[in-house]
């Protein structure tokens, strides 16, 4: 593993190895066992979009690992004034030991990795959100003890979250079902790949997707960058809500996951959100542990 650009680049063994290390780091942190694997190293964090979880968990993660992190907003760097990513990559590689980037185009992340000489971690693009899904997989395994025979249902927009959940979920052995409105399907190549595994369903029927599910996942109707479509999307996605009625067709002990931030009354009702808050906030916490595992895997081996 040289970078984390998208989950499609990792095989099952590599994903499980990250999750196992994440479990270990979580145990060590809870028990006050220091793990300074990245002593003296610095991570640069480029943000072209807002963030609470990603920014804080990466920064705290580097601190926990004995290193430090630098917040680099597009607004305050030359990136925001048009300096090419190819040049930024070559400059930052001379100062930093790793770069996390949150931006719009997946291509920008790929170029950063191509032109730079340090590990690059995708902290969300319009195409995917691999760090989130590593934390999601960690959380599902924590609550369900296994991936075998587990059905994960995603309800909503076929966006970055859906793309990464399909890839990650299927790679670790789960069955994945996605329900989204026509015209809002996940990436066509990912759908094609997933269909070939025989463990994937794509439907516009939320009840079909959620039926007998062990984990029900949803995300906002309008993602970052789609703010101007918010009103149209409210209409399109009106039937794509995780509520008590939908949960009644899932397995009785089904968990609910949400990458956050959540919009109560839109993609999820307040009652379902609060009934599953322990799972959702464990999921948010696991961002820290999963990303620390990714950073150790990527940045320790470059020392
Ligand atoms: N889930 C997630 O990536 O949250 P932030 O946008 O707050 O980083
Ligand atoms: N789909 C959402 C995920 C936020 C973590 C977005 O891209 O805004």
PDB file of C-alpha atoms and ligand atoms in Angstrom:
ATOM      1  CA  UNK A   1       0.000   0.000   0.000  1.00  0.00           C
ATOM      2  CA  UNK A   2       1.622   3.231  -1.197  1.00  0.00           C
ATOM      3  CA  UNK A   3      -1.357   5.614  -1.053  1.00  0.00           C
ATOM      4  CA  UNK A   4      -5.042   5.530  -0.117  1.00  0.00           C
ATOM      5  CA  UNK A   5      -6.685   7.056  -3.169  1.00  0.00           C
ATOM      6  CA  UNK A   6      -9.741   4.773  -3.387  1.00  0.00           C
ATOM      7  CA  UNK A   7     -10.762   1.416  -1.921  1.00  0.00           C
ATOM      8  CA  UNK A   8     -10.699  -0.141  -5.378  1.00  0.00           C
ATOM      9  CA  UNK A   9      -6.896  -0.062  -5.121  1.00  0.00           C
ATOM     10  CA  UNK A  10      -6.865  -2.286  -2.019  1.00  0.00           C
ATOM     11  CA  UNK A  11      -7.536  -6.015  -1.844  1.00  0.00           C
ATOM     12  CA  UNK A  12      -9.417  -7.752   0.955  1.00  0.00           C
ATOM     13  CA  UNK A  13      -6.209  -8.663   2.781  1.00  0.00           C
ATOM     14  CA  UNK A  14      -4.995  -5.048   2.808  1.00  0.00           C
ATOM     15  CA  UNK A  15      -8.366  -3.770   4.044  1.00  0.00           C
ATOM     16  CA  UNK A  16      -8.504  -6.350   6.837  1.00  0.00           C
ATOM     17  CA  UNK A  17      -4.928  -5.573   7.796  1.00  0.00           C
ATOM     18  CA  UNK A  18      -5.862  -1.863   8.220  1.00  0.00           C
ATOM     19  CA  UNK A  19      -8.946  -2.820  10.253  1.00  0.00           C
ATOM     20  CA  UNK A  20      -6.945  -5.155  12.503  1.00  0.00           C
ATOM     21  CA  UNK A  21      -4.348  -2.471  13.184  1.00  0.00           C
ATOM     22  CA  UNK A  22      -7.167   0.037  13.809  1.00  0.00           C
ATOM     23  CA  UNK A  23      -8.666  -2.312  16.433  1.00  0.00           C
ATOM     24  CA  UNK A  24      -5.263  -2.627  18.087  1.00  0.00           C
ATOM     25  CA  UNK A  25      -4.645   1.136  18.102  1.00  0.00           C
ATOM     26  CA  UNK A  26      -8.127   1.703  19.550  1.00  0.00           C
ATOM     27  CA  UNK A  27      -7.386  -0.795  22.330  1.00  0.00           C
ATOM     28  CA  UNK A  28      -4.025   0.838  23.025  1.00  0.00           C
ATOM     29  CA  UNK A  29      -5.506   4.337  23.129  1.00  0.00           C
ATOM     30  CA  UNK A  30      -8.297   3.235  25.490  1.00  0.00           C
ATOM     31  CA  UNK A  31      -5.717   1.648  27.761  1.00  0.00           C
ATOM     32  CA  UNK A  32      -3.266   4.535  27.743  1.00  0.00           C
ATOM     33  CA  UNK A  33      -0.618   2.587  25.805  1.00  0.00           C
ATOM     34  CA  UNK A  34       1.494   5.042  23.785  1.00  0.00           C
ATOM     35  CA  UNK A  35       2.069   4.266  20.134  1.00  0.00           C
ATOM     36  CA  UNK A  36       4.453   6.838  18.687  1.00  0.00           C
ATOM     37  CA  UNK A  37       4.899   5.107  15.334  1.00  0.00           C
ATOM     38  CA  UNK A  38       5.273   8.391  13.442  1.00  0.00           C
ATOM     39  CA  UNK A  39       7.569  10.310  15.780  1.00  0.00           C
ATOM     40  CA  UNK A  40       8.793  13.512  14.149  1.00  0.00           C
ATOM     41  CA  UNK A  41       6.655  13.101  11.034  1.00  0.00           C
ATOM     42  CA  UNK A  42       4.314  15.709   9.600  1.00  0.00           C
ATOM     43  CA  UNK A  43       1.070  15.262   7.694  1.00  0.00           C
ATOM     44  CA  UNK A  44      -0.229  18.084   5.497  1.00  0.00           C
ATOM     45  CA  UNK A  45      -4.016  18.288   5.276  1.00  0.00           C
ATOM     46  CA  UNK A  46      -5.372  20.063   2.182  1.00  0.00           C
ATOM     47  CA  UNK A  47      -9.030  21.054   2.437  1.00  0.00           C
ATOM     48  CA  UNK A  48     -11.015  22.444  -0.494  1.00  0.00           C
ATOM     49  CA  UNK A  49     -14.252  21.584   1.343  1.00  0.00           C
ATOM     50  CA  UNK A  50     -15.476  21.915   4.938  1.00  0.00           C
ATOM     51  CA  UNK A  51     -14.849  19.259   7.565  1.00  0.00           C
ATOM     52  CA  UNK A  52     -15.269  18.518  11.235  1.00  0.00           C
ATOM     53  CA  UNK A  53     -14.503  14.807  11.630  1.00  0.00           C
ATOM     54  CA  UNK A  54     -11.823  14.402   8.981  1.00  0.00           C
ATOM     55  CA  UNK A  55      -9.822  17.419  10.044  1.00  0.00           C
ATOM     56  CA  UNK A  56      -9.948  16.747  13.772  1.00  0.00           C
ATOM     57  CA  UNK A  57      -9.415  12.988  13.577  1.00  0.00           C
ATOM     58  CA  UNK A  58      -6.379  13.313  11.293  1.00  0.00           C
ATOM     59  CA  UNK A  59      -4.855  16.044  13.435  1.00  0.00           C
ATOM     60  CA  UNK A  60      -5.433  14.197  16.712  1.00  0.00           C
ATOM     61  CA  UNK A  61      -4.340  10.982  15.013  1.00  0.00           C
ATOM     62  CA  UNK A  62      -0.954  12.423  14.088  1.00  0.00           C
ATOM     63  CA  UNK A  63      -0.546  13.774  17.607  1.00  0.00           C
ATOM     64  CA  UNK A  64      -1.329  10.320  19.060  1.00  0.00           C
ATOM     65  CA  UNK A  65       1.268   8.794  16.744  1.00  0.00           C
ATOM     66  CA  UNK A  66       3.961  11.210  17.926  1.00  0.00           C
ATOM     67  CA  UNK A  67       3.860  13.457  14.864  1.00  0.00           C
ATOM     68  CA  UNK A  68       2.096  16.632  13.861  1.00  0.00           C
ATOM     69  CA  UNK A  69      -0.392  17.840  11.269  1.00  0.00           C
ATOM     70  CA  UNK A  70      -0.723  21.037   9.250  1.00  0.00           C
ATOM     71  CA  UNK A  71      -4.080  22.404   8.119  1.00  0.00           C
ATOM     72  CA  UNK A  72      -3.842  23.757   4.570  1.00  0.00           C
ATOM     73  CA  UNK A  73      -7.016  25.396   3.365  1.00  0.00           C
ATOM     74  CA  UNK A  74      -7.434  26.052  -0.339  1.00  0.00           C
ATOM     75  CA  UNK A  75      -8.577  29.531   0.595  1.00  0.00           C
ATOM     76  CA  UNK A  76      -5.235  30.400   2.208  1.00  0.00           C
ATOM     77  CA  UNK A  77      -2.765  28.598  -0.012  1.00  0.00           C
ATOM     78  CA  UNK A  78      -1.733  29.216  -3.618  1.00  0.00           C
ATOM     79  CA  UNK A  79      -3.906  26.232  -4.617  1.00  0.00           C
ATOM     80  CA  UNK A  80      -6.895  28.523  -4.235  1.00  0.00           C
ATOM     81  CA  UNK A  81      -5.198  31.005  -6.584  1.00  0.00           C
ATOM     82  CA  UNK A  82      -4.645  28.419  -9.272  1.00  0.00           C
ATOM     83  CA  UNK A  83      -1.192  26.934  -8.570  1.00  0.00           C
ATOM     84  CA  UNK A  84      -1.277  23.555 -10.312  1.00  0.00           C
ATOM     85  CA  UNK A  85      -1.610  20.422  -8.190  1.00  0.00           C
ATOM     86  CA  UNK A  86       1.409  18.989 -10.040  1.00  0.00           C
ATOM     87  CA  UNK A  87       3.627  21.778  -8.641  1.00  0.00           C
ATOM     88  CA  UNK A  88       1.979  21.753  -5.223  1.00  0.00           C
ATOM     89  CA  UNK A  89       2.665  18.009  -5.032  1.00  0.00           C
ATOM     90  CA  UNK A  90       6.368  18.421  -5.751  1.00  0.00           C
ATOM     91  CA  UNK A  91       6.780  21.306  -3.314  1.00  0.00           C
ATOM     92  CA  UNK A  92       4.845  19.769  -0.426  1.00  0.00           C
ATOM     93  CA  UNK A  93       6.646  16.436  -0.838  1.00  0.00           C
ATOM     94  CA  UNK A  94       9.867  18.198   0.127  1.00  0.00           C
ATOM     95  CA  UNK A  95       8.427  19.358   3.461  1.00  0.00           C
ATOM     96  CA  UNK A  96       5.947  16.690   4.465  1.00  0.00           C
ATOM     97  CA  UNK A  97       5.899  12.942   5.164  1.00  0.00           C
ATOM     98  CA  UNK A  98       2.334  12.467   3.963  1.00  0.00           C
ATOM     99  CA  UNK A  99      -0.551  14.463   2.485  1.00  0.00           C
ATOM    100  CA  UNK A 100      -4.266  14.120   3.108  1.00  0.00           C
ATOM    101  CA  UNK A 101      -6.489  15.884   0.624  1.00  0.00           C
ATOM    102  CA  UNK A 102     -10.229  16.642   0.548  1.00  0.00           C
ATOM    103  CA  UNK A 103     -11.356  18.076  -2.742  1.00  0.00           C
ATOM    104  CA  UNK A 104     -13.847  17.800  -5.604  1.00  0.00           C
ATOM    105  CA  UNK A 105     -12.202  15.905  -8.451  1.00  0.00           C
ATOM    106  CA  UNK A 106     -10.785  12.421  -7.909  1.00  0.00           C
ATOM    107  CA  UNK A 107      -8.317  13.255 -10.667  1.00  0.00           C
ATOM    108  CA  UNK A 108      -6.717  15.924  -8.478  1.00  0.00           C
ATOM    109  CA  UNK A 109      -5.998  13.344  -5.777  1.00  0.00           C
ATOM    110  CA  UNK A 110      -4.559  10.927  -8.323  1.00  0.00           C
ATOM    111  CA  UNK A 111      -2.340  13.699  -9.759  1.00  0.00           C
ATOM    112  CA  UNK A 112      -1.122  14.660  -6.294  1.00  0.00           C
ATOM    113  CA  UNK A 113       0.015  11.069  -5.815  1.00  0.00           C
ATOM    114  CA  UNK A 114       1.524  10.876  -9.283  1.00  0.00           C
ATOM    115  CA  UNK A 115       3.588  14.053  -9.020  1.00  0.00           C
ATOM    116  CA  UNK A 116       4.397  13.925  -5.318  1.00  0.00           C
ATOM    117  CA  UNK A 117       6.817  11.562  -3.629  1.00  0.00           C
ATOM    118  CA  UNK A 118       5.040  11.021  -0.280  1.00  0.00           C
ATOM    119  CA  UNK A 119       1.926   8.937   0.552  1.00  0.00           C
ATOM    120  CA  UNK A 120      -1.376  10.578  -0.353  1.00  0.00           C
ATOM    121  CA  UNK A 121      -4.621   9.895   1.516  1.00  0.00           C
ATOM    122  CA  UNK A 122      -8.010  10.729   0.024  1.00  0.00           C
ATOM    123  CA  UNK A 123     -10.066  12.520   2.674  1.00  0.00           C
ATOM    124  CA  UNK A 124     -13.139  12.691   0.365  1.00  0.00           C
ATOM    125  CA  UNK A 125     -13.762  13.564  -3.245  1.00  0.00           C
ATOM    126  CA  UNK A 126     -17.002  13.695  -5.219  1.00  0.00           C
ATOM    127  CA  UNK A 127     -16.171  10.125  -6.279  1.00  0.00           C
ATOM    128  CA  UNK A 128     -15.340   8.399  -3.002  1.00  0.00           C
ATOM    129  CA  UNK A 129     -14.653   8.550   0.728  1.00  0.00           C
ATOM    130  CA  UNK A 130     -12.342   5.636   1.554  1.00  0.00           C
ATOM    131  CA  UNK A 131     -11.354   6.811   5.073  1.00  0.00           C
ATOM    132  CA  UNK A 132     -14.996   6.970   6.107  1.00  0.00           C
ATOM    133  CA  UNK A 133     -15.712   3.494   4.816  1.00  0.00           C
ATOM    134  CA  UNK A 134     -12.706   1.967   6.586  1.00  0.00           C
ATOM    135  CA  UNK A 135     -14.189   3.372   9.812  1.00  0.00           C
ATOM    136  CA  UNK A 136     -17.627   2.079   8.790  1.00  0.00           C
ATOM    137  CA  UNK A 137     -16.297  -1.429   8.180  1.00  0.00           C
ATOM    138  CA  UNK A 138     -14.480  -1.314  11.502  1.00  0.00           C
ATOM    139  CA  UNK A 139     -17.748  -0.351  13.211  1.00  0.00           C
ATOM    140  CA  UNK A 140     -19.806  -3.038  11.494  1.00  0.00           C
ATOM    141  CA  UNK A 141     -17.288  -5.701  12.518  1.00  0.00           C
ATOM    142  CA  UNK A 142     -17.251  -4.333  16.063  1.00  0.00           C
ATOM    143  CA  UNK A 143     -21.035  -4.628  16.401  1.00  0.00           C
ATOM    144  CA  UNK A 144     -21.623  -7.743  14.267  1.00  0.00           C
ATOM    145  CA  UNK A 145     -18.326  -9.590  14.917  1.00  0.00           C
ATOM    146  CA  UNK A 146     -18.084 -10.671  11.287  1.00  0.00           C
ATOM    147  CA  UNK A 147     -18.691  -9.606   7.692  1.00  0.00           C
ATOM    148  CA  UNK A 148     -19.817 -13.061   6.598  1.00  0.00           C
ATOM    149  CA  UNK A 149     -23.542 -13.238   5.900  1.00  0.00           C
ATOM    150  CA  UNK A 150     -23.991  -9.547   6.752  1.00  0.00           C
ATOM    151  CA  UNK A 151     -26.207  -7.428   4.529  1.00  0.00           C
ATOM    152  CA  UNK A 152     -25.439  -3.712   4.245  1.00  0.00           C
ATOM    153  CA  UNK A 153     -28.149  -1.473   2.771  1.00  0.00           C
ATOM    154  CA  UNK A 154     -27.455   2.057   1.571  1.00  0.00           C
ATOM    155  CA  UNK A 155     -30.461   4.350   1.100  1.00  0.00           C
ATOM    156  CA  UNK A 156     -30.116   7.643  -0.776  1.00  0.00           C
ATOM    157  CA  UNK A 157     -27.799   9.346  -3.227  1.00  0.00           C
ATOM    158  CA  UNK A 158     -25.472   7.197  -5.325  1.00  0.00           C
ATOM    159  CA  UNK A 159     -22.625   9.484  -4.304  1.00  0.00           C
ATOM    160  CA  UNK A 160     -19.115   9.233  -2.866  1.00  0.00           C
ATOM    161  CA  UNK A 161     -20.372   7.307   0.167  1.00  0.00           C
ATOM    162  CA  UNK A 162     -22.363   4.817  -1.895  1.00  0.00           C
ATOM    163  CA  UNK A 163     -19.393   4.227  -4.210  1.00  0.00           C
ATOM    164  CA  UNK A 164     -16.977   3.476  -1.384  1.00  0.00           C
ATOM    165  CA  UNK A 165     -19.484   1.419   0.607  1.00  0.00           C
ATOM    166  CA  UNK A 166     -20.179  -0.802  -2.386  1.00  0.00           C
ATOM    167  CA  UNK A 167     -16.491  -1.423  -3.023  1.00  0.00           C
ATOM    168  CA  UNK A 168     -15.456  -1.815   0.620  1.00  0.00           C
ATOM    169  CA  UNK A 169     -18.510  -3.809   1.660  1.00  0.00           C
ATOM    170  CA  UNK A 170     -18.212  -6.306  -1.162  1.00  0.00           C
ATOM    171  CA  UNK A 171     -14.433  -6.648  -0.835  1.00  0.00           C
ATOM    172  CA  UNK A 172     -14.695  -7.760   2.801  1.00  0.00           C
ATOM    173  CA  UNK A 173     -17.429 -10.276   1.950  1.00  0.00           C
ATOM    174  CA  UNK A 174     -20.706  -8.544   2.732  1.00  0.00           C
ATOM    175  CA  UNK A 175     -23.827  -8.433   0.613  1.00  0.00           C
ATOM    176  CA  UNK A 176     -24.546  -4.821  -0.408  1.00  0.00           C
ATOM    177  CA  UNK A 177     -27.873  -3.362  -1.539  1.00  0.00           C
ATOM    178  CA  UNK A 178     -28.285   0.232  -2.691  1.00  0.00           C
ATOM    179  CA  UNK A 179     -31.588   2.057  -3.161  1.00  0.00           C
ATOM    180  CA  UNK A 180     -31.472   5.377  -4.967  1.00  0.00           C
ATOM    181  CA  UNK A 181     -33.746   7.367  -7.264  1.00  0.00           C
ATOM    182  CA  UNK A 182     -33.369   6.854 -11.008  1.00  0.00           C
ATOM    183  CA  UNK A 183     -30.713   9.198 -12.364  1.00  0.00           C
ATOM    184  CA  UNK A 184     -28.842   9.261  -9.025  1.00  0.00           C
ATOM    185  CA  UNK A 185     -27.160   5.857  -9.275  1.00  0.00           C
ATOM    186  CA  UNK A 186     -23.597   5.156  -8.099  1.00  0.00           C
ATOM    187  CA  UNK A 187     -20.650   5.219 -10.502  1.00  0.00           C
ATOM    188  CA  UNK A 188     -21.389   2.995 -13.530  1.00  0.00           C
ATOM    189  CA  UNK A 189     -18.034   1.157 -13.446  1.00  0.00           C
ATOM    190  CA  UNK A 190     -18.442   0.376  -9.754  1.00  0.00           C
ATOM    191  CA  UNK A 191     -21.978  -0.915 -10.371  1.00  0.00           C
ATOM    192  CA  UNK A 192     -20.698  -3.112 -13.220  1.00  0.00           C
ATOM    193  CA  UNK A 193     -17.908  -4.513 -11.035  1.00  0.00           C
ATOM    194  CA  UNK A 194     -20.292  -5.065  -8.112  1.00  0.00           C
ATOM    195  CA  UNK A 195     -22.879  -6.838 -10.279  1.00  0.00           C
ATOM    196  CA  UNK A 196     -20.244  -9.346 -11.353  1.00  0.00           C
ATOM    197  CA  UNK A 197     -19.664 -10.396  -7.732  1.00  0.00           C
ATOM    198  CA  UNK A 198     -23.235 -11.657  -7.337  1.00  0.00           C
ATOM    199  CA  UNK A 199     -23.461  -9.953  -3.931  1.00  0.00           C
ATOM    200  CA  UNK A 200     -24.927  -6.635  -5.067  1.00  0.00           C
ATOM    201  CA  UNK A 201     -28.408  -5.241  -5.649  1.00  0.00           C
ATOM    202  CA  UNK A 202     -29.226  -1.846  -7.114  1.00  0.00           C
ATOM    203  CA  UNK A 203     -32.865  -0.804  -6.871  1.00  0.00           C
ATOM    204  CA  UNK A 204     -35.064   2.272  -6.601  1.00  0.00           C
ATOM    205  CA  UNK A 205     -37.147   0.475  -3.938  1.00  0.00           C
ATOM    206  CA  UNK A 206     -35.929   1.328  -0.424  1.00  0.00           C
ATOM    207  CA  UNK A 207     -37.860  -1.597   1.095  1.00  0.00           C
ATOM    208  CA  UNK A 208     -36.196  -4.084  -1.226  1.00  0.00           C
ATOM    209  CA  UNK A 209     -32.775  -2.753  -0.249  1.00  0.00           C
ATOM    210  CA  UNK A 210     -33.461  -2.639   3.497  1.00  0.00           C
ATOM    211  CA  UNK A 211     -35.198  -6.043   3.689  1.00  0.00           C
ATOM    212  CA  UNK A 212     -33.364  -8.259   6.199  1.00  0.00           C
ATOM    213  CA  UNK A 213     -30.467  -5.803   6.318  1.00  0.00           C
ATOM    214  CA  UNK A 214     -28.038  -6.007   9.253  1.00  0.00           C
ATOM    215  CA  UNK A 215     -26.800  -2.458   8.738  1.00  0.00           C
ATOM    216  CA  UNK A 216     -28.732   0.416   7.199  1.00  0.00           C
ATOM    217  CA  UNK A 217     -26.673   3.377   5.993  1.00  0.00           C
ATOM    218  CA  UNK A 218     -27.663   6.785   4.724  1.00  0.00           C
ATOM    219  CA  UNK A 219     -26.058  10.094   3.801  1.00  0.00           C
ATOM    220  CA  UNK A 220     -27.185  13.632   3.014  1.00  0.00           C
ATOM    221  CA  UNK A 221     -29.391  14.263  -0.022  1.00  0.00           C
ATOM    222  CA  UNK A 222     -27.185  17.142  -1.204  1.00  0.00           C
ATOM    223  CA  UNK A 223     -23.446  16.724  -0.783  1.00  0.00           C
ATOM    224  CA  UNK A 224     -20.828  19.432  -0.486  1.00  0.00           C
ATOM    225  CA  UNK A 225     -20.681  21.248  -3.808  1.00  0.00           C
ATOM    226  CA  UNK A 226     -24.330  20.443  -4.599  1.00  0.00           C
ATOM    227  CA  UNK A 227     -25.841  23.192  -2.454  1.00  0.00           C
ATOM    228  CA  UNK A 228     -27.514  24.834  -5.468  1.00  0.00           C
ATOM    229  CA  UNK A 229     -29.418  21.581  -6.142  1.00  0.00           C
ATOM    230  CA  UNK A 230     -30.671  21.262  -2.564  1.00  0.00           C
ATOM    231  CA  UNK A 231     -34.283  22.226  -3.263  1.00  0.00           C
ATOM    232  CA  UNK A 232     -34.635  19.942  -6.299  1.00  0.00           C
ATOM    233  CA  UNK A 233     -32.982  17.127  -4.388  1.00  0.00           C
ATOM    234  CA  UNK A 234     -35.411  17.509  -1.485  1.00  0.00           C
ATOM    235  CA  UNK A 235     -38.180  16.576  -3.900  1.00  0.00           C
ATOM    236  CA  UNK A 236     -36.286  13.802  -5.697  1.00  0.00           C
ATOM    237  CA  UNK A 237     -35.162  12.140  -2.456  1.00  0.00           C
ATOM    238  CA  UNK A 238     -38.387  12.644  -0.476  1.00  0.00           C
ATOM    239  CA  UNK A 239     -39.089   8.881  -0.415  1.00  0.00           C
ATOM    240  CA  UNK A 240     -35.507   7.969   0.446  1.00  0.00           C
ATOM    241  CA  UNK A 241     -35.596   8.337   4.196  1.00  0.00           C
ATOM    242  CA  UNK A 242     -34.394   5.993   6.913  1.00  0.00           C
ATOM    243  CA  UNK A 243     -37.346   5.975   9.306  1.00  0.00           C
ATOM    244  CA  UNK A 244     -39.078   3.543  11.691  1.00  0.00           C
ATOM    245  CA  UNK A 245     -41.241   2.162   8.896  1.00  0.00           C
ATOM    246  CA  UNK A 246     -38.202   1.291   6.799  1.00  0.00           C
ATOM    247  CA  UNK A 247     -36.346  -0.139   9.799  1.00  0.00           C
ATOM    248  CA  UNK A 248     -39.292  -2.502  10.400  1.00  0.00           C
ATOM    249  CA  UNK A 249     -38.271  -4.529   7.304  1.00  0.00           C
ATOM    250  CA  UNK A 250     -34.597  -4.719   8.340  1.00  0.00           C
ATOM    251  CA  UNK A 251     -33.381  -7.365  10.788  1.00  0.00           C
ATOM    252  CA  UNK A 252     -34.656  -6.616  14.306  1.00  0.00           C
ATOM    253  CA  UNK A 253     -31.092  -6.080  15.559  1.00  0.00           C
ATOM    254  CA  UNK A 254     -30.031  -4.025  12.535  1.00  0.00           C
ATOM    255  CA  UNK A 255     -27.641  -1.184  13.162  1.00  0.00           C
ATOM    256  CA  UNK A 256     -27.903   2.260  11.576  1.00  0.00           C
ATOM    257  CA  UNK A 257     -24.883   4.115  10.270  1.00  0.00           C
ATOM    258  CA  UNK A 258     -24.421   7.657   9.010  1.00  0.00           C
ATOM    259  CA  UNK A 259     -21.149   9.300   7.981  1.00  0.00           C
ATOM    260  CA  UNK A 260     -22.412  12.649   9.377  1.00  0.00           C
ATOM    261  CA  UNK A 261     -23.293  15.461   9.284  1.00  0.00           C
ATOM    262  CA  UNK A 262     -26.957  14.328   9.449  1.00  0.00           C
ATOM    263  CA  UNK A 263     -30.061  16.236   8.429  1.00  0.00           C
ATOM    264  CA  UNK A 264     -32.843  15.035  10.691  1.00  0.00           C
ATOM    265  CA  UNK A 265     -36.195  14.986   8.923  1.00  0.00           C
ATOM    266  CA  UNK A 266     -34.497  14.540   5.550  1.00  0.00           C
ATOM    267  CA  UNK A 267     -32.424  11.379   4.972  1.00  0.00           C
ATOM    268  CA  UNK A 268     -33.052  10.135   8.528  1.00  0.00           C
ATOM    269  CA  UNK A 269     -35.711  10.781  11.160  1.00  0.00           C
ATOM    270  CA  UNK A 270     -34.696  12.097  14.570  1.00  0.00           C
ATOM    271  CA  UNK A 271     -36.145   9.020  16.337  1.00  0.00           C
ATOM    272  CA  UNK A 272     -34.147   6.523  14.273  1.00  0.00           C
ATOM    273  CA  UNK A 273     -31.020   8.656  14.596  1.00  0.00           C
ATOM    274  CA  UNK A 274     -31.298   8.860  18.383  1.00  0.00           C
ATOM    275  CA  UNK A 275     -32.216   5.172  18.752  1.00  0.00           C
ATOM    276  CA  UNK A 276     -28.957   4.318  16.991  1.00  0.00           C
ATOM    277  CA  UNK A 277     -26.791   7.159  18.287  1.00  0.00           C
ATOM    278  CA  UNK A 278     -24.422   4.731  20.046  1.00  0.00           C
ATOM    279  CA  UNK A 279     -23.585   3.087  16.703  1.00  0.00           C
ATOM    280  CA  UNK A 280     -23.378   6.350  14.769  1.00  0.00           C
ATOM    281  CA  UNK A 281     -21.035   8.052  17.230  1.00  0.00           C
ATOM    282  CA  UNK A 282     -18.864   4.939  17.631  1.00  0.00           C
ATOM    283  CA  UNK A 283     -18.599   5.089  13.840  1.00  0.00           C
ATOM    284  CA  UNK A 284     -17.497   8.736  14.081  1.00  0.00           C
ATOM    285  CA  UNK A 285     -14.924   7.839  16.751  1.00  0.00           C
ATOM    286  CA  UNK A 286     -13.595   5.030  14.601  1.00  0.00           C
ATOM    287  CA  UNK A 287     -12.518   7.566  11.984  1.00  0.00           C
ATOM    288  CA  UNK A 288      -9.644   8.348  14.347  1.00  0.00           C
ATOM    289  CA  UNK A 289      -8.537   4.750  14.841  1.00  0.00           C
ATOM    290  CA  UNK A 290      -8.964   3.683  11.212  1.00  0.00           C
ATOM    291  CA  UNK A 291      -7.049   6.696   9.859  1.00  0.00           C
ATOM    292  CA  UNK A 292      -4.242   6.202  12.365  1.00  0.00           C
ATOM    293  CA  UNK A 293      -3.931   2.664  11.038  1.00  0.00           C
ATOM    294  CA  UNK A 294      -3.813   3.981   7.464  1.00  0.00           C
ATOM    295  CA  UNK A 295      -1.130   6.534   8.371  1.00  0.00           C
ATOM    296  CA  UNK A 296       1.007   3.937  10.147  1.00  0.00           C
ATOM    297  CA  UNK A 297       0.742   1.597   7.157  1.00  0.00           C
ATOM    298  CA  UNK A 298       1.624   4.319   4.676  1.00  0.00           C
ATOM    299  CA  UNK A 299       4.002   6.609   6.505  1.00  0.00           C
ATOM    300  CA  UNK A 300       5.947   4.288   8.787  1.00  0.00           C
ATOM    301  CA  UNK A 301       7.307   2.271   5.900  1.00  0.00           C
ATOM    302  CA  UNK A 302       8.693   5.391   4.197  1.00  0.00           C
ATOM    303  CA  UNK A 303      11.012   6.144   7.130  1.00  0.00           C
TER     304      UNK A 303
HETATM  305  N1  LIG B   1     -17.959  12.186   7.678  1.00  0.00           N
HETATM  306  C1  LIG B   1     -17.085  13.168   7.401  1.00  0.00           C
HETATM  307  O1  LIG B   1     -16.187  13.043   6.551  1.00  0.00           O
HETATM  308  O2  LIG B   1     -17.242  14.263   8.179  1.00  0.00           O
HETATM  309  P1  LIG B   1     -16.565  15.696   7.964  1.00  0.00           P
HETATM  310  O3  LIG B   1     -17.124  16.257   6.683  1.00  0.00           O
HETATM  311  O4  LIG B   1     -16.951  16.470   9.170  1.00  0.00           O
HETATM  312  O5  LIG B   1     -15.080  15.505   7.849  1.00  0.00           O
HETATM  313  N1  LIG B   2     -21.759  12.871   0.648  1.00  0.00           N
HETATM  314  C1  LIG B   2     -21.318  13.811   1.639  1.00  0.00           C
HETATM  315  C2  LIG B   2     -20.424  13.125   2.636  1.00  0.00           C
HETATM  316  C3  LIG B   2     -19.946  14.006   3.749  1.00  0.00           C
HETATM  317  C4  LIG B   2     -19.024  13.309   4.682  1.00  0.00           C
HETATM  318  C5  LIG B   2     -20.600  14.959   0.966  1.00  0.00           C
HETATM  319  O1  LIG B   2     -19.827  14.709   0.029  1.00  0.00           O
HETATM  320  O2  LIG B   2     -20.814  16.103   1.349  1.00  0.00           O
END
